[in-house]
Tab-separated table of C-alpha atoms in Angstrom:
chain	number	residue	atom	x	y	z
A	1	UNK	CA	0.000	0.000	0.000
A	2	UNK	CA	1.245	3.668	-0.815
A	3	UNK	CA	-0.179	6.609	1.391
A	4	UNK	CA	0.539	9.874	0.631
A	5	UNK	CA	-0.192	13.523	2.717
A	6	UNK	CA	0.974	16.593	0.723
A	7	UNK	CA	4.783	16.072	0.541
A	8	UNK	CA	4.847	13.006	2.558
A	9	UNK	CA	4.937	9.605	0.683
A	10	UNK	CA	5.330	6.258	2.563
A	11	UNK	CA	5.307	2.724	1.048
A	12	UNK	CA	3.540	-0.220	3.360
A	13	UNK	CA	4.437	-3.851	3.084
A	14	UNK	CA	3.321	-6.819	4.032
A	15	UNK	CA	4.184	-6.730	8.116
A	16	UNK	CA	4.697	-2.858	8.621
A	17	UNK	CA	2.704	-0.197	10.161
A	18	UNK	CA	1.575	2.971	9.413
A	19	UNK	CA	1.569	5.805	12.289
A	20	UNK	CA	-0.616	8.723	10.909
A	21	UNK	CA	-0.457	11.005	14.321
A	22	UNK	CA	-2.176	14.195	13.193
A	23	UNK	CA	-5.434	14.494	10.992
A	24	UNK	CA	-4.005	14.574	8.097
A	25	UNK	CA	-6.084	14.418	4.254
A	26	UNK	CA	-4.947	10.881	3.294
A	27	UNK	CA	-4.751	9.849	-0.324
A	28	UNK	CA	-4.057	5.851	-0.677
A	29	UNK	CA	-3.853	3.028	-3.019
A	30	UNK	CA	-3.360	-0.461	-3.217
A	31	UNK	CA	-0.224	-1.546	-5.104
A	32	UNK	CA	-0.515	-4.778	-4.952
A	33	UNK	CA	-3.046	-7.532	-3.996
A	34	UNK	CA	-4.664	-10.362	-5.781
A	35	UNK	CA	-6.941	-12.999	-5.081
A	36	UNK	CA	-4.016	-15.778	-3.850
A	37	UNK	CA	-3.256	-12.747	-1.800
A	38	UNK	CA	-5.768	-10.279	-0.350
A	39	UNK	CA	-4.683	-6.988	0.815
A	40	UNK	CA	-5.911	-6.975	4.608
A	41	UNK	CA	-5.443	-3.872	7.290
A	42	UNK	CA	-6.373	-3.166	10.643
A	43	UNK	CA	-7.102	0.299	11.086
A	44	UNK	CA	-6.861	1.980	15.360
A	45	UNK	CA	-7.521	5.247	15.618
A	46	UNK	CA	-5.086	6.455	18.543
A	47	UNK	CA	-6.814	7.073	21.907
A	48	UNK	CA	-4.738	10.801	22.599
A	49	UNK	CA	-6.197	9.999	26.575
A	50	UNK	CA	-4.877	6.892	26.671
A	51	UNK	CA	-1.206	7.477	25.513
A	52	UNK	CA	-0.957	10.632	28.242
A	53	UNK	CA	-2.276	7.793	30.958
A	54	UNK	CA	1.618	6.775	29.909
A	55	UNK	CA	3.205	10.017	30.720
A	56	UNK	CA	4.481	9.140	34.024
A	57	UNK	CA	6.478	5.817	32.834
A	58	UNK	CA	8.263	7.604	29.811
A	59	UNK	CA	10.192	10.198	30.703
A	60	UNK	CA	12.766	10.225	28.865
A	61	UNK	CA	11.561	12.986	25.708
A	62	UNK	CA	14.997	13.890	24.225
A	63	UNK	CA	15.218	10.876	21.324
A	64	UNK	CA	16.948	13.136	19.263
A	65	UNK	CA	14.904	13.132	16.170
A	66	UNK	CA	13.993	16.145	14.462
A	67	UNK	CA	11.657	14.763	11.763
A	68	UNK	CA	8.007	15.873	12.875
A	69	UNK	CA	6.334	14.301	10.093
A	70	UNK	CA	2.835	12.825	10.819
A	71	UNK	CA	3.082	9.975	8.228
A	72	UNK	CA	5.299	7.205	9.281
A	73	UNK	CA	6.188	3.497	8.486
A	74	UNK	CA	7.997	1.154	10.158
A	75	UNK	CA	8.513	-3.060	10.076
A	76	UNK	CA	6.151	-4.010	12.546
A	77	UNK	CA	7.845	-5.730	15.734
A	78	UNK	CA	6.521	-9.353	16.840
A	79	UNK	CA	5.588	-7.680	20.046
A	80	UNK	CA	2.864	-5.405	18.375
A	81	UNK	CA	1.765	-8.039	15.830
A	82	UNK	CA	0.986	-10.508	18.932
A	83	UNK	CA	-1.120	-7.640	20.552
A	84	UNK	CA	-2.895	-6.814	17.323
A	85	UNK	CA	-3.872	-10.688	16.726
A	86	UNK	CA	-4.780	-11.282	20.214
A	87	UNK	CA	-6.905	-8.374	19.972
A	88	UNK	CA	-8.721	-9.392	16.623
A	89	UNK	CA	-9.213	-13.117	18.408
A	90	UNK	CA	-11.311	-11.130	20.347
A	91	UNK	CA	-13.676	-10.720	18.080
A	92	UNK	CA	-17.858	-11.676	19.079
A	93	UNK	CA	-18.390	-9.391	21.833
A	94	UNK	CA	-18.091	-12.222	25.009
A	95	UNK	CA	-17.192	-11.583	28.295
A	96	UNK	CA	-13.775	-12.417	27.574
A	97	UNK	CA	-13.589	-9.322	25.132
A	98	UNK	CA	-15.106	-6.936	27.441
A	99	UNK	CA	-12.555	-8.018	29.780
A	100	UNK	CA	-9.176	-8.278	27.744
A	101	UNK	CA	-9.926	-5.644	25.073
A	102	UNK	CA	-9.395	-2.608	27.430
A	103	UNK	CA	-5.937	-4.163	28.274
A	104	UNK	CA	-4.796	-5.067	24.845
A	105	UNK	CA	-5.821	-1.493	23.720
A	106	UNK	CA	-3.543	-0.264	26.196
A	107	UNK	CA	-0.887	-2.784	25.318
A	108	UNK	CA	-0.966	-1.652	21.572
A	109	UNK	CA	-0.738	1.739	22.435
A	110	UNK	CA	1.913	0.943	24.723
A	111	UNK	CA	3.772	-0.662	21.832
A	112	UNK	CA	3.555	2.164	18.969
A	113	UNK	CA	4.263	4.983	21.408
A	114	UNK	CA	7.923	2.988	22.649
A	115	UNK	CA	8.071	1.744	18.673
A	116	UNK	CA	11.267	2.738	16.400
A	117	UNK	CA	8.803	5.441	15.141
A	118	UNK	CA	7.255	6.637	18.179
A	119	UNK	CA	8.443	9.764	18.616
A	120	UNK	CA	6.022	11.855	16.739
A	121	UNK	CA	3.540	9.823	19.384
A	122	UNK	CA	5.570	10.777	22.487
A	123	UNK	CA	5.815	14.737	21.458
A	124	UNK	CA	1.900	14.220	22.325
A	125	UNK	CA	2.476	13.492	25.834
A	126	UNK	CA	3.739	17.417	26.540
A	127	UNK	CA	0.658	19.124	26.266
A	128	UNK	CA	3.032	22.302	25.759
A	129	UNK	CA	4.732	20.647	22.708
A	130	UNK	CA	3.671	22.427	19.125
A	131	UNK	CA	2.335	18.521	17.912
A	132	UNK	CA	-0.386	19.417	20.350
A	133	UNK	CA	-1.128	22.901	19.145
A	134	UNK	CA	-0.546	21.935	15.682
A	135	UNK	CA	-3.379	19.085	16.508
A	136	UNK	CA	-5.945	22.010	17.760
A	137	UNK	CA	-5.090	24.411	15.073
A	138	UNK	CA	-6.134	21.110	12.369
A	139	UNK	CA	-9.457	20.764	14.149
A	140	UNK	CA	-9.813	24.310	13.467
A	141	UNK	CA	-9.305	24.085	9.911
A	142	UNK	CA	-11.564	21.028	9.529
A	143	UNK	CA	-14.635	22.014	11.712
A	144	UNK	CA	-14.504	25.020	9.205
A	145	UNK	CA	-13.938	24.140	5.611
A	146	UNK	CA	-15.864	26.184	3.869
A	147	UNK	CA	-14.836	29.398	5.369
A	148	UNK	CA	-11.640	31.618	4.405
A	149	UNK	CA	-8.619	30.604	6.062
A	150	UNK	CA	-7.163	33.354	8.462
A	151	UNK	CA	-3.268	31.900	8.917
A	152	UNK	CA	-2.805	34.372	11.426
A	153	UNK	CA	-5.699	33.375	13.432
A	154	UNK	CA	-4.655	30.353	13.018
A	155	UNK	CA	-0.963	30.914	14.483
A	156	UNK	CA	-2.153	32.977	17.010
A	157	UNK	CA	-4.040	30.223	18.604
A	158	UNK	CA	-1.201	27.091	18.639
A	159	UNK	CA	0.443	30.143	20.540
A	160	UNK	CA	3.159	30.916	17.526
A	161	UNK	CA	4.510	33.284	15.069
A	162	UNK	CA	2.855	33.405	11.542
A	163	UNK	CA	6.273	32.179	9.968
A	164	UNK	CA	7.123	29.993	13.157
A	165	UNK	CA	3.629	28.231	12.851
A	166	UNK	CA	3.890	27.931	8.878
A	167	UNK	CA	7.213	26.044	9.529
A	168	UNK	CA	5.720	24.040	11.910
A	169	UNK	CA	2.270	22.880	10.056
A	170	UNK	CA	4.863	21.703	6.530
A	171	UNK	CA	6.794	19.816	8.763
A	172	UNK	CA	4.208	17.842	10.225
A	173	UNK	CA	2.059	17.709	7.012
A	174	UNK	CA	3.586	17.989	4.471
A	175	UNK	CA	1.468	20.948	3.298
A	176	UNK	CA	1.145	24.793	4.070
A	177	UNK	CA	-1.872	25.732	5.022
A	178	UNK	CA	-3.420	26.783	2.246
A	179	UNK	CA	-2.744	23.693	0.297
A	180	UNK	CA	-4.347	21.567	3.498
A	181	UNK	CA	-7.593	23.360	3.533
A	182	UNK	CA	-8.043	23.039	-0.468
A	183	UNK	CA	-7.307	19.151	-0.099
A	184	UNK	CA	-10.137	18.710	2.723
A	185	UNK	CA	-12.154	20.378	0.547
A	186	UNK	CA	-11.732	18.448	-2.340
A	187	UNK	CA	-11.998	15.126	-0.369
A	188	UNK	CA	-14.886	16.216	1.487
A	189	UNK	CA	-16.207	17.158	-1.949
A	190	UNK	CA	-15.765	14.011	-3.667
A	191	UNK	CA	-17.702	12.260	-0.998
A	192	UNK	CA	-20.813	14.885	-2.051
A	193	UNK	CA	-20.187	14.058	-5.278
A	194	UNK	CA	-20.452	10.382	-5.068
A	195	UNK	CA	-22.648	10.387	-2.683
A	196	UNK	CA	-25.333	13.240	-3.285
A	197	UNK	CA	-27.369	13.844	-6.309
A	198	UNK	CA	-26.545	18.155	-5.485
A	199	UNK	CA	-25.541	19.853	-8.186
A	200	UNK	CA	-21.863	20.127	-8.723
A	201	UNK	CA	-22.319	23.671	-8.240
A	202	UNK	CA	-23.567	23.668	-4.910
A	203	UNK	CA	-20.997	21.159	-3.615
A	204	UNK	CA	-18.526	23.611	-4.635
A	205	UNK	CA	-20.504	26.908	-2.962
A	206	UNK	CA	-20.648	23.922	0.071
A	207	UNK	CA	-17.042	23.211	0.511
A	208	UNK	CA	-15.804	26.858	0.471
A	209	UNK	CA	-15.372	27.336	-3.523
A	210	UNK	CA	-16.583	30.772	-4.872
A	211	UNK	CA	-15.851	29.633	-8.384
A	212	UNK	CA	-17.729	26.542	-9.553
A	213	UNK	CA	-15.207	26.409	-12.738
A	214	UNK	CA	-12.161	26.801	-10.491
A	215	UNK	CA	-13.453	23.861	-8.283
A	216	UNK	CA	-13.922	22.004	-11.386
A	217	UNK	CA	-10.023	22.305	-12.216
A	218	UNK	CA	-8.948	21.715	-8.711
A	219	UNK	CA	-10.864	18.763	-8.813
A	220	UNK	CA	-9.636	17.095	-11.569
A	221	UNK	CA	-6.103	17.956	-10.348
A	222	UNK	CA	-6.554	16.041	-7.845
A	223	UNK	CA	-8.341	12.790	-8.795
A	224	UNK	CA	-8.077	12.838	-12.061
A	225	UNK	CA	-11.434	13.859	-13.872
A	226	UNK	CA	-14.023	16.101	-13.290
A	227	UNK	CA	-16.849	15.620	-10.817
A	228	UNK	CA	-19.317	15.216	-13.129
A	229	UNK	CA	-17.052	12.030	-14.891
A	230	UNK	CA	-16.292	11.034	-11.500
A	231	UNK	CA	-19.724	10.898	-10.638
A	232	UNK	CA	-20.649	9.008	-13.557
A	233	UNK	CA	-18.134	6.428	-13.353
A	234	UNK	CA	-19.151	5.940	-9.711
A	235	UNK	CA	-22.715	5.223	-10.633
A	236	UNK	CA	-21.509	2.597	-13.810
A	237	UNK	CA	-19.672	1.222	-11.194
A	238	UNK	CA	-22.670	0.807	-8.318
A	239	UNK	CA	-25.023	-0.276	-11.517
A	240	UNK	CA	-22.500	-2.994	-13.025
A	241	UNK	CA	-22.262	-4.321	-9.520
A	242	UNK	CA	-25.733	-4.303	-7.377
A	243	UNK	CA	-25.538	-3.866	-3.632
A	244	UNK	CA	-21.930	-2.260	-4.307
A	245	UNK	CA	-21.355	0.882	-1.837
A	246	UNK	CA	-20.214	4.219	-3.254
A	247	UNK	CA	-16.200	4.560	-3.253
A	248	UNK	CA	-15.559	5.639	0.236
A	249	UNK	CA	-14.398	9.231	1.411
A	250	UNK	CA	-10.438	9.009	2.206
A	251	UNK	CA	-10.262	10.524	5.434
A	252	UNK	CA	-7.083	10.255	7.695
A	253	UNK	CA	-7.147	7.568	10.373
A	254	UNK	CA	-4.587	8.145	13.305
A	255	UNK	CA	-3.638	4.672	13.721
A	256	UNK	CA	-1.625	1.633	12.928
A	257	UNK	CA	-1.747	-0.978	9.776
A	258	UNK	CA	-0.670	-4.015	9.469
């Protein structure tokens, strides 16, 4: 599997893991898989509460990496592997789940926040740290899509300069600012488009676009074609194949793959 984030580009294997730790607009694909050998992923989102419960037992912060990227892989240690399966054996909702899940949660948690690539994880455990304000200044940006994007505001509230914050948000995502906001847009757009019968005028107006044309040409960018081919395509597809679900918004997942 190949996941990309703006600038950021990682390549997953059979028996790595993915850390995404900020919200980040995920593109993916599939590289290879047939049926002999099915492409297969478990997907955690990462329980912020939960690694802080950890903040006591890891003191020591000063790893010495610089790299604040939010997209990371890494060969995936027998010691997280064993937690993930004994965690999917879990499966059916007994007793036995109730009772073990809560602790193998906490193991694999335990497990990607000491991991080779756990750092970006650990930064989240100072609550002064800019990963954290970085994280609240993302939320801001996403609860708000369709509304012009004040980068001052913006810096002003992770508690940094305009150039110190614009340094900040690329390294962790690969993306300024700008370029962030336009690709939520056009994801969250996509999933109107495939999923709506609006016109493709008003899911442009509805994502933030003043210009239906330039939304068009942003859109294609992106994926491809236009919304309107997309859009047909996706219905050929759900007709050729009843029952079929629409192709699925690609939203980031803060989390591990195996």
């Amino acid at each position: 599997k190949e996941v990309m984030a703006g600038t950021h580009r990682v390549h997953c294997p059979a028996g790595h893991a993915i850390i995404v730790s900020h919200d980040l607009p995920v593109l993916s694909r599939i590289t290879e898989a047939s049926p002999d050998k099915p492409y297969a992923a478990f997907v955690l989102p990462i329980d912020l509460g939960l690694l802080r419960s950890f903040y006591d037992l890891v003191p020591d912060f000063d790893d010495g990496q610089q790299d604040m990227a939010a997209l990371r892989s890494y060969p995936a240690d027998a010691g997280l592997t064993g937690a993930v399966a004994r965690f999917l054996a879990l499966a059916g909702g007994d007793v036995a789940a109730a009772l073990l899940g809560p602790i193998l949660l906490r193991e694999i948690h335990a497990r990607l926040l000491v991991s080779a690539q756990g750092a970006i994880l650990r930064r989240f455990l100072r609550r002064d740290d800019p990963s954290n304000h970085l994280a609240r200044a993302i939320a801001s940006i996403r609860s708000s899509i369709n509304e012009p994007l004040s980068v001052s505001d913006l810096a002003a509230q992770a508690g940094m300069s305009k150039s110190s914050f614009h340094a900040h948000f690329k390294a962790v995502t690969g993306q300024t600012p700008g370029q962030y906001q336009k690709d939520v847009r056009l994801l969250e757009a996509r999933r109107l488009v495939m999923e709506s019968s609006d016109a493709i005028s008003s899911v442009a107006f509805d994502v933030g676009y003043e210009s239906p044309a330039q939304f068009s040409r942003d859109y294609a960018r992106k994926f491809g074609h236009s919304p309107r081919e997309d859009r047909h395509q996706g219905r050929a597809r759900t007709r050729a194949t009843p029952g079929a679900a629409m192709p699925a918004r690609e939203r980031p997942t803060a989390g591990a793959r195996q």
